[in-house]
Amino acid sequence: MTIHIIDTSRVIPAVDSDSVLNSANFFTIPLTFFDLPWLLFQPVKRVFFYKLTESKHDHFHSIILPKLKLSLSLVLRNYLPLSGRITWDTNELKPSIVVSPNDPVLMTVAESDADFSHLSGYGQHPVSELHNLLPKLPVSNDSATAFSTQITLFPNQGFSIGVAGHHAVMDGKTSSMFIKAWAHTCKHQLVNIASLPDILTPSYDRSLIKDLTGLDEKIIQMVRSLKGNKTNIRSLTPFPARELGDDVVLTTLVLSCDDIKKLREQVKNVSPSLHLSTFVIAYAYAWTCFVKARGGSGERSVSLLFVGDFRERLDPKLPATYFGNCMFPVGSYNRKAVEFTEEKGLVTAAEILSDLVKGLSSRKIEEIVKELADSFDFQKGSTQFGTIAGSTRLGIYESDFGWGRPVKVDVVSIDQGEAFSMAERRDESGGVEIGMCLKKTEMDNVMAFFNNGLQS
């Protein structure tokens, strides 16, 4: 696979005359205790694939690319923080997102000779090939870029939109809302700043997130201790990226609506009182297949977790379109592998996940923060530490820029740990897509358990 970088453009928000950025002051948003845990994590990276046989060079450069650039400039009026950067002033307790006039989003334009159908398919392919479709996200000790994008042409096949976003700036819900807003603006050729529907218009009101118990400081101390950098405690450079070999592949496993129903019935037969959402069933099944595929001693320690959305769980509730992070990890740590490999493994996983979901509404944030700090100790001792990115409720396949819905969306940043991604199935209501990134030998084992389990 050969990738050719054609250009890197600076896309500046098309700011109105009465915008806050026309003043001499910077536009600043302090990070909250929901943002701070992600401050030093690697960026969240996704690739959206669009099949378009009309994507010849002339059509791409004269029609598609100008529309994508213009609509990005226009939608950034509503999403100004994405053109900014994170900084940490020496006089401030915590970092902030800072946007100044003419701050751009960097858009890389590239061309690839790869097989579009292969890369956008559901089978295994080296994750390194997907990294070629992603932009860089510049970061230094003093400044961390919020967002960047890369548009890659596959001549006569289609194009991809790769995005990289700083996790302390936005969570998956905000990121998906932005992509859909960009797509909406492009498809409908909007020019009016008020033209976005309410469900795609972000809310920046952070007054409802009150730190009454010193959570900001506690989380900052936790992040600093993980970094271990005593010489520059305000450094924004992330934790080192995981080194990936050529044998690491990404694939997408699919559960149909009927598969979900079948698995739900299996659990209900043993534990009839459980509330079993599609998320719980899909994650429980993928997790048990993953643990079985790893093999080894049944006594080995394993841990699984996910992030819960607190927008509707706070009092008072936050708007559904709140911009930023409003998620916290919750998990079950230091379990024994045998709990998930025995005959009742699926039921055990579903019971654990169902209880964790139920507990999100009743547990205090302070308790969850303490558990998060403790989880890093468990991570060191766990032979498997499963996490999950995404949700079946984000609607990622609704991102139509005017050339149809994406044929595939991959969350590439799951390659930085033993993480899964989850999304609604593109072509079937009630179905689920589960992304995994593992060494090929282990991926083959996972797929065998996954497929065999659905046939039994």
Short mmCIF file of N, CA and C in Angstrom, two decimals, residues 126-261:
data_model
loop_
_atom_site.label_atom_id
_atom_site.label_comp_id
_atom_site.label_asym_id
_atom_site.label_seq_id
_atom_site.Cartn_x
_atom_site.Cartn_y
_atom_site.Cartn_z
N PRO A 126 -4.09 -5.58 8.29
CA PRO A 126 -3.10 -4.99 9.20
C PRO A 126 -3.54 -3.60 9.63
N VAL A 127 -3.48 -3.34 10.94
CA VAL A 127 -3.91 -2.03 11.43
C VAL A 127 -3.00 -0.93 10.93
N SER A 128 -1.76 -1.27 10.57
CA SER A 128 -0.82 -0.27 10.04
C SER A 128 -1.36 0.36 8.76
N GLU A 129 -2.13 -0.39 7.98
CA GLU A 129 -2.70 0.15 6.75
C GLU A 129 -3.73 1.25 7.05
N LEU A 130 -4.44 1.10 8.15
CA LEU A 130 -5.43 2.11 8.53
C LEU A 130 -4.74 3.37 9.07
N HIS A 131 -3.58 3.19 9.70
CA HIS A 131 -2.87 4.36 10.21
C HIS A 131 -2.45 5.29 9.08
N ASN A 132 -2.25 4.74 7.89
CA ASN A 132 -1.91 5.59 6.74
C ASN A 132 -3.03 6.55 6.37
N LEU A 133 -4.23 6.27 6.83
CA LEU A 133 -5.40 7.08 6.48
C LEU A 133 -5.75 8.09 7.57
N LEU A 134 -4.87 8.22 8.57
CA LEU A 134 -5.15 9.08 9.71
C LEU A 134 -4.19 10.26 9.77
N PRO A 135 -4.65 11.39 10.25
CA PRO A 135 -3.78 12.57 10.35
C PRO A 135 -2.93 12.54 11.61
N LYS A 136 -1.90 13.34 11.63
CA LYS A 136 -1.13 13.56 12.85
C LYS A 136 -1.91 14.54 13.74
N LEU A 137 -1.69 14.43 15.04
CA LEU A 137 -2.28 15.37 15.98
C LEU A 137 -1.14 15.95 16.82
N PRO A 138 -0.61 17.11 16.41
CA PRO A 138 0.58 17.67 17.06
C PRO A 138 0.40 17.89 18.55
N VAL A 139 1.42 17.53 19.32
CA VAL A 139 1.40 17.73 20.77
C VAL A 139 2.82 17.98 21.25
N SER A 140 2.95 18.85 22.25
CA SER A 140 4.25 19.14 22.86
C SER A 140 4.04 19.25 24.36
N ASN A 141 5.08 19.57 25.08
CA ASN A 141 4.94 19.77 26.52
C ASN A 141 3.93 20.86 26.85
N ASP A 142 3.88 21.88 26.01
CA ASP A 142 3.11 23.09 26.33
C ASP A 142 1.77 23.20 25.61
N SER A 143 1.57 22.39 24.56
CA SER A 143 0.37 22.58 23.75
C SER A 143 -0.04 21.26 23.10
N ALA A 144 -1.35 20.98 23.11
CA ALA A 144 -1.87 19.76 22.49
C ALA A 144 -3.02 20.13 21.56
N THR A 145 -2.88 19.81 20.29
CA THR A 145 -3.89 20.12 19.29
C THR A 145 -5.19 19.37 19.59
N ALA A 146 -6.32 20.03 19.37
CA ALA A 146 -7.61 19.43 19.70
C ALA A 146 -8.09 18.43 18.66
N PHE A 147 -7.90 18.76 17.35
CA PHE A 147 -8.54 17.94 16.32
C PHE A 147 -7.83 18.14 14.98
N SER A 148 -7.74 17.09 14.20
CA SER A 148 -7.24 17.18 12.83
C SER A 148 -7.91 16.12 11.98
N THR A 149 -7.80 16.26 10.66
CA THR A 149 -8.48 15.32 9.77
C THR A 149 -7.65 15.06 8.52
N GLN A 150 -7.91 13.92 7.88
CA GLN A 150 -7.24 13.56 6.63
C GLN A 150 -8.27 12.99 5.67
N ILE A 151 -8.27 13.53 4.46
CA ILE A 151 -9.13 13.04 3.38
C ILE A 151 -8.25 12.27 2.41
N THR A 152 -8.56 11.01 2.18
CA THR A 152 -7.74 10.17 1.30
C THR A 152 -8.57 9.67 0.13
N LEU A 153 -8.09 9.95 -1.08
CA LEU A 153 -8.75 9.50 -2.30
C LEU A 153 -8.26 8.12 -2.69
N PHE A 154 -9.20 7.24 -3.01
CA PHE A 154 -8.91 5.97 -3.66
C PHE A 154 -9.48 6.09 -5.07
N PRO A 155 -8.67 6.44 -6.07
CA PRO A 155 -9.20 6.76 -7.40
C PRO A 155 -10.15 5.69 -7.94
N ASN A 156 -11.32 6.15 -8.40
CA ASN A 156 -12.34 5.30 -9.00
C ASN A 156 -12.95 4.29 -8.03
N GLN A 157 -12.66 4.46 -6.73
CA GLN A 157 -13.22 3.53 -5.73
C GLN A 157 -13.99 4.26 -4.64
N GLY A 158 -13.43 5.36 -4.15
CA GLY A 158 -14.07 6.08 -3.06
C GLY A 158 -13.07 6.95 -2.33
N PHE A 159 -13.45 7.36 -1.14
CA PHE A 159 -12.53 8.15 -0.33
C PHE A 159 -12.80 7.86 1.14
N SER A 160 -11.85 8.23 1.97
CA SER A 160 -12.01 8.05 3.41
C SER A 160 -11.80 9.38 4.11
N ILE A 161 -12.44 9.51 5.27
CA ILE A 161 -12.23 10.65 6.15
C ILE A 161 -11.67 10.10 7.45
N GLY A 162 -10.41 10.40 7.72
CA GLY A 162 -9.79 10.00 8.96
C GLY A 162 -9.78 11.17 9.92
N VAL A 163 -10.11 10.91 11.18
CA VAL A 163 -10.14 11.98 12.18
C VAL A 163 -9.36 11.55 13.41
N ALA A 164 -8.69 12.52 14.01
CA ALA A 164 -7.98 12.31 15.26
C ALA A 164 -8.38 13.42 16.21
N GLY A 165 -8.86 13.05 17.40
CA GLY A 165 -9.31 14.04 18.36
C GLY A 165 -8.70 13.80 19.72
N HIS A 166 -8.32 14.87 20.40
CA HIS A 166 -7.77 14.74 21.75
C HIS A 166 -8.89 14.32 22.69
N HIS A 167 -8.65 13.25 23.45
CA HIS A 167 -9.72 12.69 24.28
C HIS A 167 -10.12 13.62 25.42
N ALA A 168 -9.24 14.51 25.86
CA ALA A 168 -9.61 15.44 26.92
C ALA A 168 -10.50 16.56 26.40
N VAL A 169 -10.63 16.67 25.08
CA VAL A 169 -11.50 17.70 24.48
C VAL A 169 -12.91 17.17 24.30
N MET A 170 -13.05 15.92 23.90
CA MET A 170 -14.39 15.39 23.64
C MET A 170 -14.43 13.88 23.78
N ASP A 171 -15.59 13.40 24.19
CA ASP A 171 -15.82 11.96 24.27
C ASP A 171 -16.46 11.47 22.98
N GLY A 172 -16.79 10.18 22.95
CA GLY A 172 -17.33 9.59 21.74
C GLY A 172 -18.66 10.20 21.32
N LYS A 173 -19.47 10.59 22.28
CA LYS A 173 -20.77 11.17 21.94
C LYS A 173 -20.59 12.54 21.28
N THR A 174 -19.70 13.37 21.83
CA THR A 174 -19.44 14.68 21.22
C THR A 174 -18.79 14.53 19.85
N SER A 175 -17.83 13.60 19.74
CA SER A 175 -17.15 13.38 18.46
C SER A 175 -18.14 12.96 17.39
N SER A 176 -19.04 12.04 17.72
CA SER A 176 -20.03 11.58 16.74
C SER A 176 -21.00 12.68 16.37
N MET A 177 -21.37 13.51 17.35
CA MET A 177 -22.26 14.64 17.07
C MET A 177 -21.59 15.61 16.10
N PHE A 178 -20.29 15.86 16.31
CA PHE A 178 -19.58 16.77 15.40
C PHE A 178 -19.51 16.21 13.98
N ILE A 179 -19.16 14.94 13.84
CA ILE A 179 -19.06 14.35 12.50
C ILE A 179 -20.40 14.44 11.78
N LYS A 180 -21.48 14.17 12.49
CA LYS A 180 -22.80 14.25 11.87
C LYS A 180 -23.17 15.70 11.53
N ALA A 181 -22.73 16.65 12.37
CA ALA A 181 -22.97 18.06 12.06
C ALA A 181 -22.19 18.48 10.83
N TRP A 182 -20.95 18.05 10.72
CA TRP A 182 -20.14 18.35 9.53
C TRP A 182 -20.80 17.75 8.30
N ALA A 183 -21.22 16.50 8.40
CA ALA A 183 -21.87 15.83 7.27
C ALA A 183 -23.16 16.55 6.88
N HIS A 184 -23.94 16.93 7.87
CA HIS A 184 -25.21 17.64 7.62
C HIS A 184 -24.95 18.96 6.89
N THR A 185 -23.95 19.69 7.35
CA THR A 185 -23.61 20.97 6.73
C THR A 185 -23.15 20.79 5.29
N CYS A 186 -22.36 19.74 5.05
CA CYS A 186 -21.87 19.47 3.70
C CYS A 186 -23.00 19.03 2.77
N LYS A 187 -23.81 18.12 3.22
CA LYS A 187 -24.86 17.57 2.38
C LYS A 187 -25.88 18.63 1.99
N HIS A 188 -26.22 19.49 2.93
CA HIS A 188 -27.27 20.48 2.68
C HIS A 188 -26.71 21.84 2.29
N GLN A 189 -25.38 21.93 2.17
CA GLN A 189 -24.70 23.15 1.73
C GLN A 189 -25.17 24.35 2.55
N LEU A 190 -25.12 24.19 3.86
CA LEU A 190 -25.59 25.23 4.76
C LEU A 190 -24.59 26.38 4.85
N VAL A 191 -25.08 27.57 4.98
CA VAL A 191 -24.20 28.72 5.19
C VAL A 191 -24.61 29.51 6.43
N ASN A 192 -25.79 29.26 6.96
CA ASN A 192 -26.31 29.99 8.11
C ASN A 192 -25.88 29.28 9.39
N ILE A 193 -25.29 30.03 10.31
CA ILE A 193 -24.80 29.43 11.55
C ILE A 193 -25.93 28.82 12.37
N ALA A 194 -27.16 29.29 12.17
CA ALA A 194 -28.29 28.78 12.94
C ALA A 194 -28.98 27.60 12.25
N SER A 195 -28.39 27.10 11.19
CA SER A 195 -29.07 26.09 10.39
C SER A 195 -28.93 24.66 10.91
N LEU A 196 -28.05 24.43 11.87
CA LEU A 196 -27.91 23.08 12.42
C LEU A 196 -29.14 22.74 13.25
N PRO A 197 -29.63 21.50 13.14
CA PRO A 197 -30.73 21.09 14.03
C PRO A 197 -30.26 21.08 15.48
N ASP A 198 -31.22 21.20 16.39
CA ASP A 198 -30.89 21.27 17.81
C ASP A 198 -30.06 20.07 18.28
N ILE A 199 -30.34 18.89 17.74
CA ILE A 199 -29.64 17.69 18.20
C ILE A 199 -28.17 17.66 17.77
N LEU A 200 -27.78 18.58 16.88
CA LEU A 200 -26.39 18.66 16.43
C LEU A 200 -25.73 19.98 16.86
N THR A 201 -26.43 20.77 17.66
CA THR A 201 -25.89 22.05 18.13
C THR A 201 -25.34 21.88 19.53
N PRO A 202 -24.03 22.04 19.72
CA PRO A 202 -23.43 21.74 21.03
C PRO A 202 -23.77 22.76 22.10
N SER A 203 -23.83 22.29 23.33
CA SER A 203 -24.02 23.15 24.49
C SER A 203 -22.68 23.26 25.23
N TYR A 204 -22.29 24.48 25.55
CA TYR A 204 -21.02 24.72 26.23
C TYR A 204 -21.19 25.16 27.68
N ASP A 205 -22.38 24.99 28.21
CA ASP A 205 -22.66 25.41 29.58
C ASP A 205 -22.05 24.41 30.57
N ARG A 206 -20.95 24.79 31.20
CA ARG A 206 -20.29 23.91 32.17
C ARG A 206 -20.60 24.31 33.61
N SER A 207 -21.52 25.23 33.77
CA SER A 207 -21.85 25.68 35.12
C SER A 207 -22.54 24.59 35.93
N LEU A 208 -23.12 23.60 35.25
CA LEU A 208 -23.82 22.53 35.96
C LEU A 208 -22.86 21.47 36.49
N ILE A 209 -21.61 21.49 36.04
CA ILE A 209 -20.62 20.53 36.55
C ILE A 209 -19.84 21.22 37.66
N LYS A 210 -20.20 20.93 38.88
CA LYS A 210 -19.61 21.59 40.04
C LYS A 210 -18.66 20.65 40.76
N ASP A 211 -17.46 21.14 41.02
CA ASP A 211 -16.47 20.37 41.76
C ASP A 211 -16.49 20.82 43.21
N LEU A 212 -17.29 20.15 44.01
CA LEU A 212 -17.46 20.56 45.41
C LEU A 212 -16.56 19.78 46.35
N THR A 213 -15.91 18.75 45.84
CA THR A 213 -15.09 17.90 46.73
C THR A 213 -13.65 17.77 46.27
N GLY A 214 -13.19 18.70 45.43
CA GLY A 214 -11.79 18.69 45.02
C GLY A 214 -11.42 17.60 44.04
N LEU A 215 -12.37 17.20 43.20
CA LEU A 215 -12.09 16.12 42.25
C LEU A 215 -11.04 16.52 41.21
N ASP A 216 -11.08 17.79 40.78
CA ASP A 216 -10.08 18.24 39.80
C ASP A 216 -8.66 17.94 40.28
N GLU A 217 -8.38 18.36 41.51
CA GLU A 217 -7.03 18.19 42.05
C GLU A 217 -6.68 16.72 42.23
N LYS A 218 -7.64 15.93 42.69
CA LYS A 218 -7.39 14.50 42.90
C LYS A 218 -7.06 13.81 41.57
N ILE A 219 -7.79 14.15 40.52
CA ILE A 219 -7.55 13.50 39.23
C ILE A 219 -6.23 13.97 38.64
N ILE A 220 -5.91 15.25 38.79
CA ILE A 220 -4.63 15.75 38.30
C ILE A 220 -3.47 15.03 38.99
N GLN A 221 -3.59 14.83 40.29
CA GLN A 221 -2.54 14.10 41.02
C GLN A 221 -2.43 12.66 40.51
N MET A 222 -3.58 12.04 40.22
CA MET A 222 -3.57 10.68 39.71
C MET A 222 -2.87 10.61 38.35
N VAL A 223 -3.21 11.56 37.46
CA VAL A 223 -2.61 11.57 36.13
C VAL A 223 -1.11 11.81 36.22
N ARG A 224 -0.70 12.73 37.10
CA ARG A 224 0.73 13.01 37.27
C ARG A 224 1.47 11.78 37.76
N SER A 225 0.88 11.04 38.69
CA SER A 225 1.56 9.86 39.23
C SER A 225 1.72 8.78 38.17
N LEU A 226 0.76 8.70 37.26
CA LEU A 226 0.86 7.71 36.19
C LEU A 226 1.95 8.09 35.20
N LYS A 227 2.08 9.39 34.95
CA LYS A 227 3.08 9.86 34.00
C LYS A 227 4.49 9.68 34.55
N GLY A 228 4.65 9.91 35.84
CA GLY A 228 5.96 9.73 36.47
C GLY A 228 6.98 10.79 36.08
N ASN A 229 6.52 11.89 35.47
CA ASN A 229 7.43 12.96 35.07
C ASN A 229 7.50 13.99 36.19
N LYS A 230 8.56 13.95 36.98
CA LYS A 230 8.69 14.86 38.11
C LYS A 230 9.32 16.19 37.72
N THR A 231 9.93 16.26 36.55
CA THR A 231 10.63 17.48 36.14
C THR A 231 9.68 18.50 35.52
N ASN A 232 8.63 18.03 34.85
CA ASN A 232 7.67 18.94 34.23
C ASN A 232 6.27 18.41 34.48
N ILE A 233 5.71 18.79 35.63
CA ILE A 233 4.43 18.22 36.03
C ILE A 233 3.27 18.74 35.19
N ARG A 234 3.52 19.78 34.38
CA ARG A 234 2.48 20.32 33.51
C ARG A 234 2.66 19.87 32.05
N SER A 235 3.52 18.92 31.82
CA SER A 235 3.75 18.46 30.46
C SER A 235 2.49 17.81 29.89
N LEU A 236 2.17 18.14 28.63
CA LEU A 236 0.98 17.59 27.97
C LEU A 236 1.31 16.45 27.02
N THR A 237 2.57 16.04 26.97
CA THR A 237 2.92 14.91 26.11
C THR A 237 2.24 13.65 26.64
N PRO A 238 1.66 12.86 25.77
CA PRO A 238 0.85 11.71 26.21
C PRO A 238 1.70 10.53 26.67
N PHE A 239 1.01 9.56 27.24
CA PHE A 239 1.67 8.29 27.53
C PHE A 239 2.22 7.72 26.23
N PRO A 240 3.34 7.02 26.26
CA PRO A 240 3.91 6.48 25.01
C PRO A 240 2.92 5.58 24.28
N ALA A 241 2.92 5.71 22.96
CA ALA A 241 2.04 4.86 22.14
C ALA A 241 2.54 3.42 22.18
N ARG A 242 1.61 2.51 22.14
CA ARG A 242 1.95 1.09 22.10
C ARG A 242 2.61 0.75 20.77
N GLU A 243 3.72 0.03 20.84
CA GLU A 243 4.41 -0.38 19.61
C GLU A 243 3.70 -1.58 19.00
N LEU A 244 3.40 -1.48 17.72
CA LEU A 244 2.61 -2.51 17.04
C LEU A 244 3.45 -3.20 15.98
N GLY A 245 3.41 -4.52 15.99
CA GLY A 245 4.11 -5.28 14.97
C GLY A 245 3.28 -5.43 13.71
N ASP A 246 3.90 -5.98 12.68
CA ASP A 246 3.20 -6.17 11.41
C ASP A 246 2.11 -7.24 11.51
N ASP A 247 2.14 -8.02 12.60
CA ASP A 247 1.16 -9.10 12.74
C ASP A 247 -0.10 -8.67 13.48
N VAL A 248 -0.21 -7.39 13.81
CA VAL A 248 -1.41 -6.89 14.50
C VAL A 248 -2.47 -6.52 13.46
N VAL A 249 -3.64 -7.12 13.60
CA VAL A 249 -4.71 -6.92 12.62
C VAL A 249 -5.95 -6.36 13.31
N LEU A 250 -6.76 -5.67 12.52
CA LEU A 250 -8.06 -5.18 13.00
C LEU A 250 -9.15 -5.89 12.21
N THR A 251 -10.18 -6.29 12.89
CA THR A 251 -11.31 -6.91 12.21
C THR A 251 -12.60 -6.48 12.88
N THR A 252 -13.71 -6.69 12.22
CA THR A 252 -15.03 -6.34 12.77
C THR A 252 -15.90 -7.59 12.80
N LEU A 253 -16.33 -7.95 13.99
CA LEU A 253 -17.22 -9.09 14.18
C LEU A 253 -18.66 -8.58 14.23
N VAL A 254 -19.59 -9.36 13.74
CA VAL A 254 -20.97 -8.92 13.60
C VAL A 254 -21.91 -9.84 14.35
N LEU A 255 -22.80 -9.22 15.12
CA LEU A 255 -23.91 -9.94 15.74
C LEU A 255 -25.20 -9.43 15.12
N SER A 256 -25.97 -10.33 14.53
CA SER A 256 -27.25 -9.94 13.94
C SER A 256 -28.27 -9.74 15.06
N CYS A 257 -29.41 -9.19 14.70
CA CYS A 257 -30.48 -9.03 15.67
C CYS A 257 -30.92 -10.39 16.23
N ASP A 258 -30.96 -11.39 15.36
CA ASP A 258 -31.32 -12.75 15.81
C ASP A 258 -30.26 -13.32 16.75
N ASP A 259 -28.98 -13.02 16.46
CA ASP A 259 -27.92 -13.48 17.37
C ASP A 259 -28.10 -12.89 18.76
N ILE A 260 -28.41 -11.59 18.81
CA ILE A 260 -28.61 -10.92 20.10
C ILE A 260 -29.77 -11.56 20.85
N LYS A 261 -30.85 -11.82 20.16
CA LYS A 261 -32.02 -12.45 20.79
C LYS A 261 -31.67 -13.83 21.34
#
